[in-house]
Coordinates of C-alpha atoms and ligand atoms in Angstrom, one line a residue:
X315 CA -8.9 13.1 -41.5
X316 CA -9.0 9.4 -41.2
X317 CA -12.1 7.5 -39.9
X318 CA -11.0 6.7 -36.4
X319 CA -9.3 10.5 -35.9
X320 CA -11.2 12.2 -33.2
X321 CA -10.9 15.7 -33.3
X322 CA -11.7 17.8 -30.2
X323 CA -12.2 21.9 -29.8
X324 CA -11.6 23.6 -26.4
X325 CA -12.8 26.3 -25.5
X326 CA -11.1 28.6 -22.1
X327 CA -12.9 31.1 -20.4
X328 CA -13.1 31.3 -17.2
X329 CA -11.2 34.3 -16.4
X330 CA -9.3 36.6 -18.2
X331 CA -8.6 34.4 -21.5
X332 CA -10.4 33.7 -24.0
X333 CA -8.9 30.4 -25.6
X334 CA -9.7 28.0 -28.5
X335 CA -7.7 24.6 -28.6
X336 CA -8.1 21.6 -31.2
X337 CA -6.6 18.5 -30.4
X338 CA -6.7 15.1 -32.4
X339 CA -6.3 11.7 -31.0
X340 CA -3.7 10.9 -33.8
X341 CA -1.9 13.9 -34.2
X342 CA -1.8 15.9 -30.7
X343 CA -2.7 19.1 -30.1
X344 CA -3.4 21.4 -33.7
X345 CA -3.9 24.9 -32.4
X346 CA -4.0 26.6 -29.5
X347 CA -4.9 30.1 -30.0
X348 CA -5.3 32.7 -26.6
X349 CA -6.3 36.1 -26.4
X350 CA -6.0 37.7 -23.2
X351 CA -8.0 40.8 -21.8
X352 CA -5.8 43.5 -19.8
X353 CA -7.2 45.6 -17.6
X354 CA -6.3 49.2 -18.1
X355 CA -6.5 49.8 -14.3
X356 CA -6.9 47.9 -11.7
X357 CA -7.8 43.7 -11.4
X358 CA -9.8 41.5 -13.7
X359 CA -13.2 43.3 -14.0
X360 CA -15.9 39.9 -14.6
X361 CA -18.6 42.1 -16.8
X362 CA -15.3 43.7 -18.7
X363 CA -13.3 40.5 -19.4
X364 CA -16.8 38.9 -20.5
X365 CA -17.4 41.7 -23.1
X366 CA -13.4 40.7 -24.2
X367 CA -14.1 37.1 -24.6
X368 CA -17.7 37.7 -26.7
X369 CA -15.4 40.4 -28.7
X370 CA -12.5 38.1 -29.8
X371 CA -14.8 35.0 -30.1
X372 CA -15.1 34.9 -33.4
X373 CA -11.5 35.8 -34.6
X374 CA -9.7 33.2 -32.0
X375 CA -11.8 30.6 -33.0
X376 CA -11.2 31.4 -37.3
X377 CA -7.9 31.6 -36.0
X378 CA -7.9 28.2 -34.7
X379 CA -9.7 25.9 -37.3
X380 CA -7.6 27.7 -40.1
X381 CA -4.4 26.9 -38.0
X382 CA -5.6 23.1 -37.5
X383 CA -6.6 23.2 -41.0
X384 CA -10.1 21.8 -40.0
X385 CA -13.5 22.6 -41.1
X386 CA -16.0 22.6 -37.9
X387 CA -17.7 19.4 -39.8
X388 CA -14.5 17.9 -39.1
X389 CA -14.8 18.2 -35.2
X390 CA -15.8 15.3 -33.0
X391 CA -17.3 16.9 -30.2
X392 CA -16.6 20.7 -28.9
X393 CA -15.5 21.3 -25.2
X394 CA -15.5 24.0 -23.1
X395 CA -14.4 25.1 -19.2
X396 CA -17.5 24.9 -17.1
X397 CA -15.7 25.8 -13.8
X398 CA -14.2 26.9 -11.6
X399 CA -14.4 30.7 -12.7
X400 CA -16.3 33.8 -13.0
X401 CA -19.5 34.0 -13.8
X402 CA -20.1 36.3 -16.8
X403 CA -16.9 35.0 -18.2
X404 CA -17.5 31.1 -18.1
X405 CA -21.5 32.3 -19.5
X406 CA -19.1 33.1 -22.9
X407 CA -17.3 30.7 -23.5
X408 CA -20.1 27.7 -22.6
X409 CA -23.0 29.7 -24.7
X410 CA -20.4 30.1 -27.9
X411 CA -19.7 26.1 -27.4
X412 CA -23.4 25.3 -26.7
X413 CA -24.3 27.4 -30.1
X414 CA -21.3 25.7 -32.2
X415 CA -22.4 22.0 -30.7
X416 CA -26.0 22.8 -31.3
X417 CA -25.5 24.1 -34.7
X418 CA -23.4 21.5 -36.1
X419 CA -25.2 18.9 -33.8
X420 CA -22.1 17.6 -32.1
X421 CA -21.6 15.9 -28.8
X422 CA -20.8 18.9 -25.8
X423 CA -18.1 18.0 -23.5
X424 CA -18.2 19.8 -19.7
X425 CA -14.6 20.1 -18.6
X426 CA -13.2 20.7 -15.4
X427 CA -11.1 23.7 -15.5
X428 CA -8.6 22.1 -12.7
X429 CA -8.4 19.1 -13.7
X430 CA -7.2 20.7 -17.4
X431 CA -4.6 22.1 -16.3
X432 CA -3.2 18.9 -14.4
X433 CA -3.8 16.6 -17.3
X434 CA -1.9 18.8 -19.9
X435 CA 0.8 18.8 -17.7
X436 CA 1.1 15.1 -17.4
X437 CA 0.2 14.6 -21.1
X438 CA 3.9 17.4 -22.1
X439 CA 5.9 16.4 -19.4
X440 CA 4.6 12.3 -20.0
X441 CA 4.8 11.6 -16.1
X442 CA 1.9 9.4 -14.8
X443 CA 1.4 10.0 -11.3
X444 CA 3.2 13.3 -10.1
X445 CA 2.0 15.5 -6.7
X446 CA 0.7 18.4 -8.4
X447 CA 1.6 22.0 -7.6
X448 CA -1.0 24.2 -9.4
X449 CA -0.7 27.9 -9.1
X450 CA -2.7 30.3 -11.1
X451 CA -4.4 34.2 -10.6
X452 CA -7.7 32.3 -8.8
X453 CA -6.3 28.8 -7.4
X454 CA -3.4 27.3 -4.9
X455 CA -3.8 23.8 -4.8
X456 CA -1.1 20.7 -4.1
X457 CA -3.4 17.7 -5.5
X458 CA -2.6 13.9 -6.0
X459 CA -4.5 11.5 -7.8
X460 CA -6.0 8.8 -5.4
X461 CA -8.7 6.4 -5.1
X462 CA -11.0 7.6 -9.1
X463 CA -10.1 11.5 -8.2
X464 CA -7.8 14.5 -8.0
X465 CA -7.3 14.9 -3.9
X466 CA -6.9 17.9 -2.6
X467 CA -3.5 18.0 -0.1
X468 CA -3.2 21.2 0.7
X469 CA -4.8 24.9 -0.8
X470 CA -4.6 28.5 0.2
X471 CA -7.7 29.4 2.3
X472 CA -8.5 32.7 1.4
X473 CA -6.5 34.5 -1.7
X474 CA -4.2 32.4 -4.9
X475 CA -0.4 33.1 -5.4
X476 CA -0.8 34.5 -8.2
X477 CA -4.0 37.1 -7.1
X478 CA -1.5 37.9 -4.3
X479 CA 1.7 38.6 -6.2
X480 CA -0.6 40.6 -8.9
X481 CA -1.9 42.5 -6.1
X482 CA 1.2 43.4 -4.4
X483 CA 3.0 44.4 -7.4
X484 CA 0.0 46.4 -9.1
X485 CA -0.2 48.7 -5.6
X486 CA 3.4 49.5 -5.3
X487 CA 3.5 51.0 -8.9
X488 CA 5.2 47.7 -10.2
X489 CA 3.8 46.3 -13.7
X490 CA 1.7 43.8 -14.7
X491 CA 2.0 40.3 -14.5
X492 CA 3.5 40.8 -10.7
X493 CA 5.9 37.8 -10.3
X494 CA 8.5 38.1 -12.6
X495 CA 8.8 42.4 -11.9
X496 CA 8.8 41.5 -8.0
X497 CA 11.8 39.0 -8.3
X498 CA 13.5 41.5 -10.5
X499 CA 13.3 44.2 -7.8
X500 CA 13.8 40.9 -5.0
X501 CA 17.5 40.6 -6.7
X502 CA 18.8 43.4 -4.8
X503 CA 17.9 43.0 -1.9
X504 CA 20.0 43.7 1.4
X505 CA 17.9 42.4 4.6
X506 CA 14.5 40.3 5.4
X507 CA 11.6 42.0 6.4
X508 CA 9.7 39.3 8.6
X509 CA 6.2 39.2 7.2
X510 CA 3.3 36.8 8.3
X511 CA 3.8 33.3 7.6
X512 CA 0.7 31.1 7.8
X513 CA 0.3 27.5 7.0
X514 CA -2.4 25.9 9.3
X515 CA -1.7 21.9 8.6
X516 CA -2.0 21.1 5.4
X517 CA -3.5 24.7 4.0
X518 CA -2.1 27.8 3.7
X519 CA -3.0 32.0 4.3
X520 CA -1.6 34.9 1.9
X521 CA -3.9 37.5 2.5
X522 CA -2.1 38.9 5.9
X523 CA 0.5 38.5 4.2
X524 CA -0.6 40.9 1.3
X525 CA -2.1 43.3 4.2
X526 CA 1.1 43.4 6.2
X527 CA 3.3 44.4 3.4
X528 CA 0.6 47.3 1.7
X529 CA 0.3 48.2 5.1
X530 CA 4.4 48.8 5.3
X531 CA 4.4 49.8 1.3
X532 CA 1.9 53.0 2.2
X533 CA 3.7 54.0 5.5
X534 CA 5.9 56.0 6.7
X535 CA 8.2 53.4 7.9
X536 CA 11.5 53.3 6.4
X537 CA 12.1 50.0 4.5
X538 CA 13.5 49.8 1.3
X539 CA 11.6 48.4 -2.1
X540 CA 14.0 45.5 -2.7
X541 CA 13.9 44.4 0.3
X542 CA 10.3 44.5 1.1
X543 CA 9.7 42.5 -2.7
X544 CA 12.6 40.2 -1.7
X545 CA 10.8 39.5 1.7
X546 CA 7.5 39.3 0.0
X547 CA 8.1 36.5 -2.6
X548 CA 10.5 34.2 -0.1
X549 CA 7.7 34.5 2.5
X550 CA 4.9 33.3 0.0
X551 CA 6.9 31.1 -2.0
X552 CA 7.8 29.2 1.4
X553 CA 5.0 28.8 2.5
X554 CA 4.2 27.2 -0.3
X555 CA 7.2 25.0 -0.6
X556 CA 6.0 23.6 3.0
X557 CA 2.6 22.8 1.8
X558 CA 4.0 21.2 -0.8
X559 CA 6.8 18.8 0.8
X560 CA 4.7 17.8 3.6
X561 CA 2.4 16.7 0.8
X562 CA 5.1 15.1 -0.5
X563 CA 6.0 13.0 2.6
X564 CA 2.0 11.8 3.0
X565 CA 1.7 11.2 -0.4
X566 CA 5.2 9.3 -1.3
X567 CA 4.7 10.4 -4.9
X568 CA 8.1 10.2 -6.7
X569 CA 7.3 13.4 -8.9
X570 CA 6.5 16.9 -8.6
X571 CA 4.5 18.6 -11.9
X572 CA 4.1 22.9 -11.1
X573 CA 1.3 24.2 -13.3
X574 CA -0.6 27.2 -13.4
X575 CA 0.1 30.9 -14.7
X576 CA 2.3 31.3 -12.0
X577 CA 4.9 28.2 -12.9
X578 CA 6.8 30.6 -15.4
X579 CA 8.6 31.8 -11.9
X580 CA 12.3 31.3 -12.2
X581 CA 12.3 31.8 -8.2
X582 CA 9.6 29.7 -7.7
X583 CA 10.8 26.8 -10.1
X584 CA 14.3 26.6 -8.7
X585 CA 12.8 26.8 -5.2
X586 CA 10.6 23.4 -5.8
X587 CA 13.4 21.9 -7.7
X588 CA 16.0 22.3 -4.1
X589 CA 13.3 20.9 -1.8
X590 CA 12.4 17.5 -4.5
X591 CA 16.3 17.4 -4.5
X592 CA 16.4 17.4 -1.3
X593 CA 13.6 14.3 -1.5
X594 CA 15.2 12.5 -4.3
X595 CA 12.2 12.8 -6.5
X596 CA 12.1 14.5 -9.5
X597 CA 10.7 18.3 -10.5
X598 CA 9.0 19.3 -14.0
X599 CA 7.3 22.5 -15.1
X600 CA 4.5 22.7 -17.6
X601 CA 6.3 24.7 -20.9
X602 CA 5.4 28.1 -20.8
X603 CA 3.0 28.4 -23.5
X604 CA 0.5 25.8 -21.2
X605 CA 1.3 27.5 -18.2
X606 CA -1.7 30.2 -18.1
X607 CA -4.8 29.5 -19.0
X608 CA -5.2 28.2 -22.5
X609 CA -7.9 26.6 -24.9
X610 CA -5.4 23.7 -25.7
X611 CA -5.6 22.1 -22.4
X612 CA -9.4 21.9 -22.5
X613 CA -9.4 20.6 -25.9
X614 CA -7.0 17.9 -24.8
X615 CA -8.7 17.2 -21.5
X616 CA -11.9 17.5 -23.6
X617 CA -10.5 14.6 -25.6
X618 CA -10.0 12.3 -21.9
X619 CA -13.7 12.9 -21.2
X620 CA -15.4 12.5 -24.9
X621 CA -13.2 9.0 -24.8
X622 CA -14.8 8.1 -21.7
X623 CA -18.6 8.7 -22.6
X624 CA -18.5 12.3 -20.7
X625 CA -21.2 14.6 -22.7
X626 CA -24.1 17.3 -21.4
X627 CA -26.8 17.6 -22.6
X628 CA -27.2 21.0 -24.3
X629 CA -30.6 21.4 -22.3
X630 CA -28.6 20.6 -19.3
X631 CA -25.5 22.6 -19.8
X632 CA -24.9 25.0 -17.2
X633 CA -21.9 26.8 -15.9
X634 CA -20.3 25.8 -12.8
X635 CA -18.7 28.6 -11.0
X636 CA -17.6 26.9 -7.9
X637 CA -16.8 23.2 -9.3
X638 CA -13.9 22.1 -7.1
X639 CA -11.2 19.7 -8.4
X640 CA -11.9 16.9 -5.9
X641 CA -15.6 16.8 -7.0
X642 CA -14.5 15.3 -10.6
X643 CA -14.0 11.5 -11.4
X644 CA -11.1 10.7 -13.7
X645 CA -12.1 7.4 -15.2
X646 CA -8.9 7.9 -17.7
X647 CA -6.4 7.4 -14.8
X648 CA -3.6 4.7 -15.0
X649 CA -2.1 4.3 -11.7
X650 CA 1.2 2.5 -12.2
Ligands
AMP1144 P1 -3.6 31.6 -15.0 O1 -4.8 32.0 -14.2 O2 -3.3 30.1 -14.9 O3 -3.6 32.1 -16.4 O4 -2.4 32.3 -14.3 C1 -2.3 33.7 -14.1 C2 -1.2 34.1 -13.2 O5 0.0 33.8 -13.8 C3 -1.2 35.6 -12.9 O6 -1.8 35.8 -11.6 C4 0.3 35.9 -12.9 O7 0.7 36.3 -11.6 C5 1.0 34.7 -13.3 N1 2.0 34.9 -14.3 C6 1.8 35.3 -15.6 N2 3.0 35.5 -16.2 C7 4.0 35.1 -15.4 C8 5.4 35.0 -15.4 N3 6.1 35.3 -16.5 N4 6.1 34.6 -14.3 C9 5.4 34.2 -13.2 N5 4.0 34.3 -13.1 C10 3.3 34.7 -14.1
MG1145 MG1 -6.2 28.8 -14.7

């Protein structure tokens, strides 16, 4: 490594992943290693998943450094999700970057889970200043940067996209990860079922939406499978296409950037790409591999704070469960 290289590791944990990026200011991003608990039955279990992540530790992380070809005396500074997220989960990830940091007295880097996955987005895709659609298994948020911050222009209010479409899929016997099996079934489909539609101003509702159509799944009513899936995704993927283009029209951004686990959706995609037609502005998707949650995107965003004199403490490094995007300045923004 050369004397002005600075080498950041990432650590992801906040949910089901456990995640180990390294990224280097000359070079980009060197490894980005995931291993993801599955639940047998059922929906992410906090104490379970946590028990994944301190299982895997030690063999994602090897993984990592031997695929960066790095030695942990090489690293800069390590980083590591401190929120949003569960619990027991982030209390992994931050302890096994508060040892490594401690141990090899490095600088430790609190990152925004949030703001990570906007900022690899914009760093693949190389847009500056998009309206962000970010859609994962625990958030629904349509944020713009404005004024030192992330801005928050429209969330759900109770449940995220992708928690819903998980749900909905996992109850009616349908596998695991719920999107792309719904729009599968949603491709034969003969009528619309109306389901509830709610988007109060800016915000929007899926969890009627989720009751109404268990309710229907575990009844006697006749409806058929397609059609309900069909009905299903179109009803929460429009309400979510509203949010967004009246986002759009406040914010007069000329891009749209989808990110999240749940921006692998064909249906989804082509659906933002219409309405930003339709606007004359342009549509990108995060690649696949960054999509979900992954350590890359912390080590990069990692990287942003370091360079701008963000560091904890050790002593002062606690987790940060409910740490919204809006509550994080982002001194790195260029604003054209
Ligand atoms: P994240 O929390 O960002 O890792 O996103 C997790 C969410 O991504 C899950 O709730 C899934 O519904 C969604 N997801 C995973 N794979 C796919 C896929 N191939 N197509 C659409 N959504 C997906
Ligand atoms: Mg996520």
């Amino acid at each position: 490594m050369s004397l002005n290289e600075i080498i950041i590791l990432g650590i992801e944990t906040t949910a089901h992943t456990f995640g180990v990026g390294i990224f280097s200011s000359l070079k980009g991003i060197l490894a980005n290693v995931n291993d993801a608990y599955v639940p047998l039955e059922g929906g992410i279990h906090p104490r379970e998943a946590a028990e994944h992540h301190a299982s895997v530790a030690h063999k994602v992380l090897s993984k990592a450094l031997s695929i960066a070809n790095v030695k942990m005396e090489d690293i800069t500074a390590v980083a590591a999700s401190f929120g949003p997220g569960l619990g027991p989960c982030l209390r992994v990830g931050c302890s096994v970057a508060r040892a490594l940091a401690a141990h090899y007295s490095k600088p430790l880097v609190p990152v925004n889970h949030c703001v990570a996955h906007i900022e690899i987005a914009r760093y693949l895709l190389k847009v500056s200043d998009p309206l962000v659609v970010y859609v994962s298994g625990g958030n629904t948020i349509i944020a713009a940067y404005s004024d030192g911050r992330y801005r928050v222009f429209g969330e759900t209010l109770d449940i995220a996209l992708g928690n819903c479409l998980d749900v909905f899929a996992r109850e009616i016997g349908l596998g695991l990860p719920g999107p792309p099996h719904l729009e599968e079934k949603a491709k034969k489909a003969k009528k619309f079922i109306e389901l509830p539609y709610i988007v109060k101003g800016q915000d929007l509702s899926l969890s009627g939406l989720l009751t109404k159509a268990l309710e229907i799944a575990s009844s006697d009513t006749n409806y058929s499978l397609e059609d309900l899936c069909y009905s299903f995704i179109e009803t929460a993927y429009g309400m979510l296409i509203e949010v967004t283009e009246r986002a759009l029209a406040h914010t007069r951004k000329n891009s749209v950037v989808l990110t999240g686990g749940v921006a692998r959706s064909k249906v989804l995609q082509k659906k933002l790409e219409i309405m930003c037609k339709l606007h004359s502005v342009n549509f990108m998707t995060v690649p696949a591999e960054y999509a979900g949650d992954n350590g890359g995107m912390i080590a990069y965003t990692g990287y942003l704070c370091y360079s701008h004199g963000i560091t904890i403490p050790v002593e002062k490094s606690y987790i940060r469960p409910r740490w919204r995007l809006d509550e994080v300045d982002i001194p790195w923004f260029k604003q054209d």
